[in-house]
Amino acid sequence: MLTDNIGIFTERGGTIAFLLDKKGIAVVDSQFPDTSKHLIDELKKKSEKPIELLINTHHHGDHSGGNISFKGIATHVLAHENSKKNQEASAKAQKTEDKQLYPDQTFGTTWCQKIGKEKICLYYFGAGHTNGDSVIHFEKANIVHMGDLLFNRRHPYVDRGAGANIKSWIEVLNKTHSKFNRRTRYIYGHAAEGFEVTGTSEDLKRFSDYLDSVLKFTEREIQLGKTKEEFLKNTSFPGIGEWKGDGITRPLGAAWDELNAK
Ligand SMILES: [Zn+2]
Ligand SMILES: [Zn+2]
C-alpha cells in the first residue's frame, strides 16, 4: 500500500495500481490473464465493494492482457481512444480477439470522475511510448500512474508501429512535470533490477534527459555517415546515466528510424 487506500501490485508485467474506496474499487492496468486473477483474489480479500473502473494506461499486452479476467466484474473499462484502437488492431493481427476485453469508455484529452472521496483524472499529453498513453492522477492522494511513459532506469520499448515518438515523448514528460507538483508520487510501468516502480518528479526529469541524449547521440552518428547496422552496435552513449540492462537497441533503433523518417 502507498496510502491507506491506494496500493500497487507487481507480479509480472506492468505495475498495477488500485484504489479501495468505500464507494468502490478502481484498478489501473491488468497485466496478464493469470496474474490479474491473483490481483482480483487479493482485492476481494481487502474489500467487498464492486470494481467500478478498470483503466488501461495503454494497450500493450502486459497492461491490458488481464482485462479479460475483469469481464462481468468491472463496471467500466476506460482508456485513451488510441489505446482502444491499438488494442483492437494488435488483437486482430495476433488473432487473440477472443482473449480481449476492450474499453467501453474512451477519452481524447481529459477525463475525470469521482469515486467516493477520491477523484481520478486522466490526461493525454500526446504521443510517447505509443500514441495512446494516459497519465492517471489520483487527485486527493496526489499519486500519478505513468504506465510505460516512464521506464525507471531501464531502456524503454518505443512502439513506433503504434505511433510512438521520442521527441514528443520528451514533451509529454515535461508537460507531466509541470502539471503536477513537488509532492506528487509517481508509479512506473517498469523499473530495472534494484530500482523502484515508484518515485518522484526527479525521475521524470532524468528520463526526459535520457531520451534527449538518445536523440542527440543518434543525430551525431547519422551525421558521421554510419549505417544503421554499425550504429546499433553501440552499447552506451553520452548521457545514458543510470539506464542499463539489455535492450539498448530498442531506443537507439527507434531514434534512428524517427530521425531518418524526417
Ligand atoms: Zn509495459
Ligand atoms: Zn508498453
Coordinates of N, CA and C in Angstrom, one line a residue, residues 81-211:
E81 N -8.6 6.9 -26.5 CA -9.2 6.4 -27.7 C -8.2 5.6 -28.6
N82 N -7.0 6.1 -28.7 CA -5.9 5.4 -29.5 C -5.5 4.1 -28.9
S83 N -5.6 4.0 -27.5 CA -5.2 2.8 -26.9 C -6.2 1.7 -27.3
K84 N -7.5 2.0 -27.3 CA -8.5 1.1 -27.7 C -8.3 0.6 -29.1
K85 N -8.0 1.6 -30.0 CA -7.8 1.3 -31.4 C -6.6 0.3 -31.6
N86 N -5.5 0.7 -30.8 CA -4.3 -0.2 -30.9 C -4.5 -1.6 -30.3
Q87 N -5.3 -1.6 -29.3 CA -5.6 -3.0 -28.7 C -6.4 -3.8 -29.7
E88 N -7.4 -3.2 -30.4 CA -8.2 -3.9 -31.4 C -7.3 -4.3 -32.5
A89 N -6.4 -3.4 -33.0 CA -5.5 -3.8 -34.1 C -4.6 -4.9 -33.8
S90 N -3.9 -4.8 -32.6 CA -2.9 -5.9 -32.3 C -3.6 -7.2 -32.0
A91 N -4.8 -7.2 -31.5 CA -5.5 -8.4 -31.2 C -5.9 -9.1 -32.5
K92 N -6.3 -8.2 -33.5 CA -6.7 -8.8 -34.8 C -5.5 -9.4 -35.5
A93 N -4.3 -8.6 -35.4 CA -3.1 -9.1 -36.1 C -2.6 -10.4 -35.4
Q94 N -2.7 -10.5 -34.1 CA -2.2 -11.7 -33.4 C -3.3 -12.8 -33.3
K95 N -4.5 -12.5 -33.8 CA -5.6 -13.5 -33.7 C -6.0 -13.8 -32.3
T96 N -6.0 -12.8 -31.4 CA -6.3 -13.0 -30.0 C -7.6 -12.2 -29.6
E97 N -8.4 -12.0 -30.6 CA -9.6 -11.1 -30.3 C -10.5 -11.7 -29.3
D98 N -10.6 -13.1 -29.2 CA -11.4 -13.7 -28.2 C -10.9 -13.6 -26.8
K99 N -9.6 -13.2 -26.6 CA -9.0 -13.1 -25.3 C -9.0 -11.6 -24.8
Q100 N -9.7 -10.7 -25.5 CA -9.7 -9.3 -25.1 C -10.9 -8.9 -24.4
L101 N -10.7 -7.9 -23.5 CA -11.9 -7.1 -23.0 C -11.5 -5.7 -23.4
Y102 N -12.2 -5.1 -24.3 CA -11.9 -3.7 -24.8 C -12.6 -2.7 -23.9
P103 N -12.0 -1.5 -23.9 CA -12.7 -0.4 -23.1 C -14.1 -0.1 -23.7
D104 N -15.0 0.2 -22.8 CA -16.3 0.6 -23.2 C -16.4 2.1 -23.1
Q105 N -15.4 2.7 -22.5 CA -15.3 4.2 -22.4 C -13.9 4.6 -22.9
T106 N -13.9 5.7 -23.7 CA -12.6 6.3 -24.1 C -12.7 7.8 -23.9
F107 N -11.5 8.4 -24.0 CA -11.4 9.9 -23.9 C -10.4 10.4 -24.9
G108 N -10.4 11.7 -25.1 CA -9.5 12.3 -26.0 C -8.4 13.1 -25.3
T109 N -8.7 14.1 -24.6 CA -7.6 14.9 -23.9 C -7.7 14.8 -22.4
T110 N -8.9 14.9 -21.8 CA -9.0 14.9 -20.3 C -10.3 14.1 -19.9
W111 N -10.2 13.5 -18.8 CA -11.4 12.7 -18.3 C -11.2 12.7 -16.8
C112 N -12.3 13.0 -16.1 CA -12.3 13.0 -14.6 C -13.5 12.4 -14.0
Q113 N -13.4 11.7 -12.9 CA -14.6 11.1 -12.3 C -14.2 10.9 -10.8
K114 N -15.3 11.1 -10.0 CA -15.1 10.9 -8.5 C -15.5 9.5 -8.2
I115 N -14.7 8.8 -7.4 CA -15.1 7.5 -6.8 C -15.0 7.7 -5.3
G116 N -16.1 7.9 -4.7 CA -16.2 8.2 -3.2 C -15.4 9.5 -2.9
K117 N -14.4 9.4 -2.1 CA -13.6 10.6 -1.7 C -12.5 10.9 -2.6
E118 N -12.2 10.0 -3.5 CA -11.1 10.2 -4.4 C -11.6 10.7 -5.8
K119 N -10.8 11.5 -6.5 CA -11.1 11.9 -7.8 C -10.0 11.5 -8.7
I120 N -10.4 10.8 -9.8 CA -9.4 10.2 -10.7 C -9.5 11.0 -12.0
C121 N -8.3 11.6 -12.5 CA -8.3 12.3 -13.7 C -7.3 11.7 -14.7
L122 N -7.7 11.5 -15.9 CA -6.8 11.0 -17.0 C -6.4 12.2 -17.9
Y123 N -5.1 12.3 -18.3 CA -4.7 13.3 -19.2 C -4.0 12.6 -20.4
Y124 N -4.2 13.2 -21.5 CA -3.4 12.8 -22.7 C -2.6 13.9 -23.2
F125 N -1.2 13.8 -23.1 CA -0.3 14.9 -23.5 C 0.3 14.7 -24.9
G126 N -0.1 13.6 -25.6 CA 0.5 13.4 -26.9 C 1.2 12.1 -27.0
A127 N 1.8 11.8 -28.2 CA 2.5 10.5 -28.4 C 3.7 10.4 -27.5
G128 N 4.0 9.2 -27.1 CA 5.2 8.9 -26.3 C 5.6 7.5 -26.6
H129 N 5.4 6.6 -25.6 CA 5.7 5.2 -25.7 C 4.9 4.5 -26.8
T130 N 3.6 5.0 -26.9 CA 2.7 4.7 -28.1 C 2.0 6.0 -28.4
N131 N 1.0 6.0 -29.2 CA 0.2 7.2 -29.4 C -1.1 7.2 -28.5
G132 N -1.1 6.4 -27.5 CA -2.3 6.3 -26.7 C -2.0 6.1 -25.2
D133 N -1.0 6.8 -24.7 CA -0.6 6.6 -23.3 C -1.3 7.7 -22.4
S134 N -2.0 7.2 -21.4 CA -2.7 8.2 -20.4 C -1.8 8.4 -19.2
V135 N -1.9 9.6 -18.6 CA -1.3 9.9 -17.4 C -2.4 10.0 -16.4
I136 N -2.4 9.1 -15.3 CA -3.6 9.0 -14.5 C -3.3 9.5 -13.1
H137 N -4.1 10.5 -12.7 CA -3.9 11.2 -11.4 C -4.9 10.9 -10.4
F138 N -4.5 10.3 -9.3 CA -5.4 10.2 -8.1 C -5.2 11.5 -7.4
E139 N -6.2 12.5 -7.5 CA -6.0 13.8 -7.1 C -5.8 14.0 -5.6
K140 N -6.7 13.4 -4.8 CA -6.6 13.6 -3.4 C -5.3 13.0 -2.8
A141 N -5.0 11.8 -3.2 CA -3.7 11.2 -2.8 C -2.5 11.8 -3.4
N142 N -2.7 12.6 -4.5 CA -1.6 13.1 -5.3 C -0.6 12.1 -5.8
I143 N -1.2 11.0 -6.4 CA -0.4 9.9 -6.9 C -0.7 9.8 -8.4
V144 N 0.4 9.7 -9.2 CA 0.2 9.7 -10.7 C 0.8 8.3 -11.2
H145 N -0.1 7.6 -12.0 CA 0.4 6.4 -12.7 C 0.8 6.8 -14.1
M146 N 2.1 6.5 -14.4 CA 2.7 6.9 -15.7 C 2.6 5.8 -16.7
G147 N 2.2 4.6 -16.3 CA 2.3 3.5 -17.3 C 3.7 3.4 -17.8
D148 N 3.8 3.1 -19.1 CA 5.1 2.9 -19.7 C 5.7 4.2 -20.3
L149 N 5.1 5.4 -19.9 CA 5.8 6.6 -20.2 C 7.0 6.8 -19.3
L150 N 7.1 6.0 -18.3 CA 8.4 6.0 -17.5 C 8.9 4.6 -17.3
F151 N 10.1 4.4 -17.9 CA 10.8 3.1 -17.6 C 11.9 3.6 -16.6
N152 N 11.8 3.2 -15.3 CA 12.8 3.7 -14.4 C 14.1 2.9 -14.5
R153 N 15.1 3.6 -15.0 CA 16.5 3.1 -15.2 C 16.5 1.9 -16.0
R154 N 15.6 1.7 -16.9 CA 15.6 0.6 -17.8 C 15.3 1.1 -19.2
H155 N 16.1 0.5 -20.2 CA 15.9 1.0 -21.6 C 14.4 0.8 -22.0
P156 N 13.8 1.8 -22.6 CA 12.4 1.7 -22.9 C 12.1 1.0 -24.2
Y157 N 11.0 0.4 -24.3 CA 10.4 0.0 -25.6 C 9.7 1.2 -26.2
V158 N 10.0 1.4 -27.5 CA 9.4 2.5 -28.2 C 8.6 2.0 -29.4
D159 N 7.3 2.0 -29.2 CA 6.4 1.2 -30.2 C 6.0 2.1 -31.4
R160 N 7.0 2.3 -32.3 CA 6.7 3.2 -33.5 C 5.6 2.7 -34.3
G161 N 5.4 1.3 -34.3 CA 4.2 0.8 -35.0 C 2.9 1.2 -34.5
A162 N 2.9 1.6 -33.2 CA 1.7 2.1 -32.6 C 1.8 3.6 -32.3
G163 N 2.6 4.3 -33.2 CA 2.6 5.7 -33.1 C 3.5 6.4 -32.1
A164 N 4.5 5.6 -31.5 CA 5.4 6.2 -30.6 C 6.3 7.3 -31.2
N165 N 6.8 8.2 -30.4 CA 7.6 9.3 -31.0 C 8.5 9.8 -29.8
I166 N 9.8 9.7 -29.9 CA 10.7 10.1 -28.8 C 10.7 11.6 -28.6
K167 N 10.7 12.4 -29.6 CA 10.7 13.8 -29.5 C 9.4 14.3 -28.7
S168 N 8.3 13.7 -29.1 CA 7.0 14.1 -28.5 C 7.0 13.5 -27.1
W169 N 7.6 12.3 -26.9 CA 7.7 11.7 -25.5 C 8.3 12.7 -24.5
I170 N 9.4 13.3 -25.0 CA 10.1 14.3 -24.1 C 9.2 15.4 -23.7
E171 N 8.4 15.9 -24.6 CA 7.4 16.9 -24.3 C 6.3 16.4 -23.3
V172 N 5.9 15.2 -23.5 CA 4.9 14.6 -22.6 C 5.4 14.6 -21.2
L173 N 6.7 14.2 -21.1 CA 7.3 14.1 -19.7 C 7.4 15.6 -19.1
N174 N 7.8 16.5 -20.0 CA 7.9 17.9 -19.5 C 6.5 18.5 -19.1
K175 N 5.4 18.1 -19.9 CA 4.1 18.6 -19.6 C 3.6 18.0 -18.3
T176 N 3.9 16.7 -18.1 CA 3.5 16.0 -16.9 C 4.2 16.6 -15.7
H177 N 5.5 16.9 -15.8 CA 6.3 17.5 -14.8 C 5.7 18.9 -14.3
S178 N 5.3 19.7 -15.3 CA 4.7 21.0 -14.9 C 3.2 20.9 -14.5
K179 N 2.5 19.8 -14.9 CA 1.1 19.7 -14.4 C 1.0 19.4 -12.9
F180 N 1.9 18.6 -12.4 CA 1.8 18.2 -11.0 C 2.9 18.9 -10.2
N181 N 3.0 18.5 -8.9 CA 3.8 19.3 -8.0 C 4.9 18.5 -7.3
R182 N 5.7 19.1 -6.5 CA 6.8 18.5 -5.9 C 6.5 17.3 -5.0
R183 N 5.2 17.4 -4.4 CA 4.8 16.3 -3.5 C 4.2 15.1 -4.2
T184 N 4.0 15.3 -5.5 CA 3.4 14.2 -6.3 C 4.2 12.9 -6.2
R185 N 3.6 11.8 -6.0 CA 4.3 10.5 -6.1 C 3.9 9.8 -7.4
Y186 N 4.9 9.2 -8.0 CA 4.7 8.6 -9.3 C 4.8 7.1 -9.3
I187 N 4.0 6.4 -10.1 CA 4.1 5.0 -10.3 C 4.6 4.7 -11.7
Y188 N 5.5 3.8 -11.9 CA 6.1 3.5 -13.2 C 5.7 2.1 -13.7
G189 N 5.5 2.0 -15.0 CA 5.2 0.7 -15.6 C 6.3 -0.4 -15.3
H190 N 7.5 0.1 -15.4 CA 8.6 -0.9 -15.3 C 9.8 -0.2 -14.6
A191 N 10.7 -1.0 -14.0 CA 11.9 -0.5 -13.4 C 13.0 -1.5 -13.6
A192 N 14.3 -1.1 -13.6 CA 15.4 -2.0 -13.7 C 15.5 -2.7 -12.4
E193 N 16.2 -3.9 -12.4 CA 16.5 -4.6 -11.2 C 17.2 -3.7 -10.2
G194 N 16.7 -3.7 -9.0 CA 17.3 -2.8 -8.0 C 16.8 -1.4 -7.9
F195 N 15.8 -1.1 -8.8 CA 15.2 0.2 -8.7 C 13.7 0.1 -8.5
E196 N 13.1 1.1 -8.0 CA 11.7 1.1 -7.6 C 10.7 1.4 -8.7
V197 N 9.5 0.9 -8.6 CA 8.4 1.2 -9.6 C 7.6 2.4 -9.1
T198 N 8.1 3.1 -8.1 CA 7.5 4.4 -7.7 C 8.7 5.4 -7.5
G199 N 8.3 6.7 -7.5 CA 9.4 7.7 -7.3 C 8.8 9.1 -7.4
T200 N 9.7 10.0 -7.7 CA 9.4 11.4 -7.7 C 9.6 12.1 -9.1
S201 N 9.3 13.4 -9.1 CA 9.4 14.1 -10.4 C 10.8 14.1 -10.9
E202 N 11.8 13.9 -10.0 CA 13.2 13.9 -10.3 C 13.4 12.7 -11.4
D203 N 12.7 11.6 -11.2 CA 12.9 10.5 -12.2 C 12.4 10.9 -13.6
L204 N 11.3 11.8 -13.6 CA 10.8 12.2 -14.9 C 11.8 13.1 -15.6
K205 N 12.4 13.9 -14.8 CA 13.5 14.8 -15.4 C 14.6 14.0 -15.9
R206 N 15.1 13.0 -15.1 CA 16.2 12.2 -15.6 C 15.9 11.4 -16.8
F207 N 14.6 10.9 -16.9 CA 14.2 10.0 -18.1 C 14.1 10.9 -19.3
S208 N 13.6 12.1 -19.1 CA 13.5 13.1 -20.2 C 14.9 13.4 -20.7
D209 N 15.9 13.6 -19.8 CA 17.3 13.9 -20.2 C 17.8 12.7 -21.0
Y210 N 17.5 11.5 -20.5 CA 18.0 10.3 -21.1 C 17.5 10.2 -22.6
L211 N 16.2 10.5 -22.8 CA 15.6 10.4 -24.1 C 16.2 11.5 -25.0

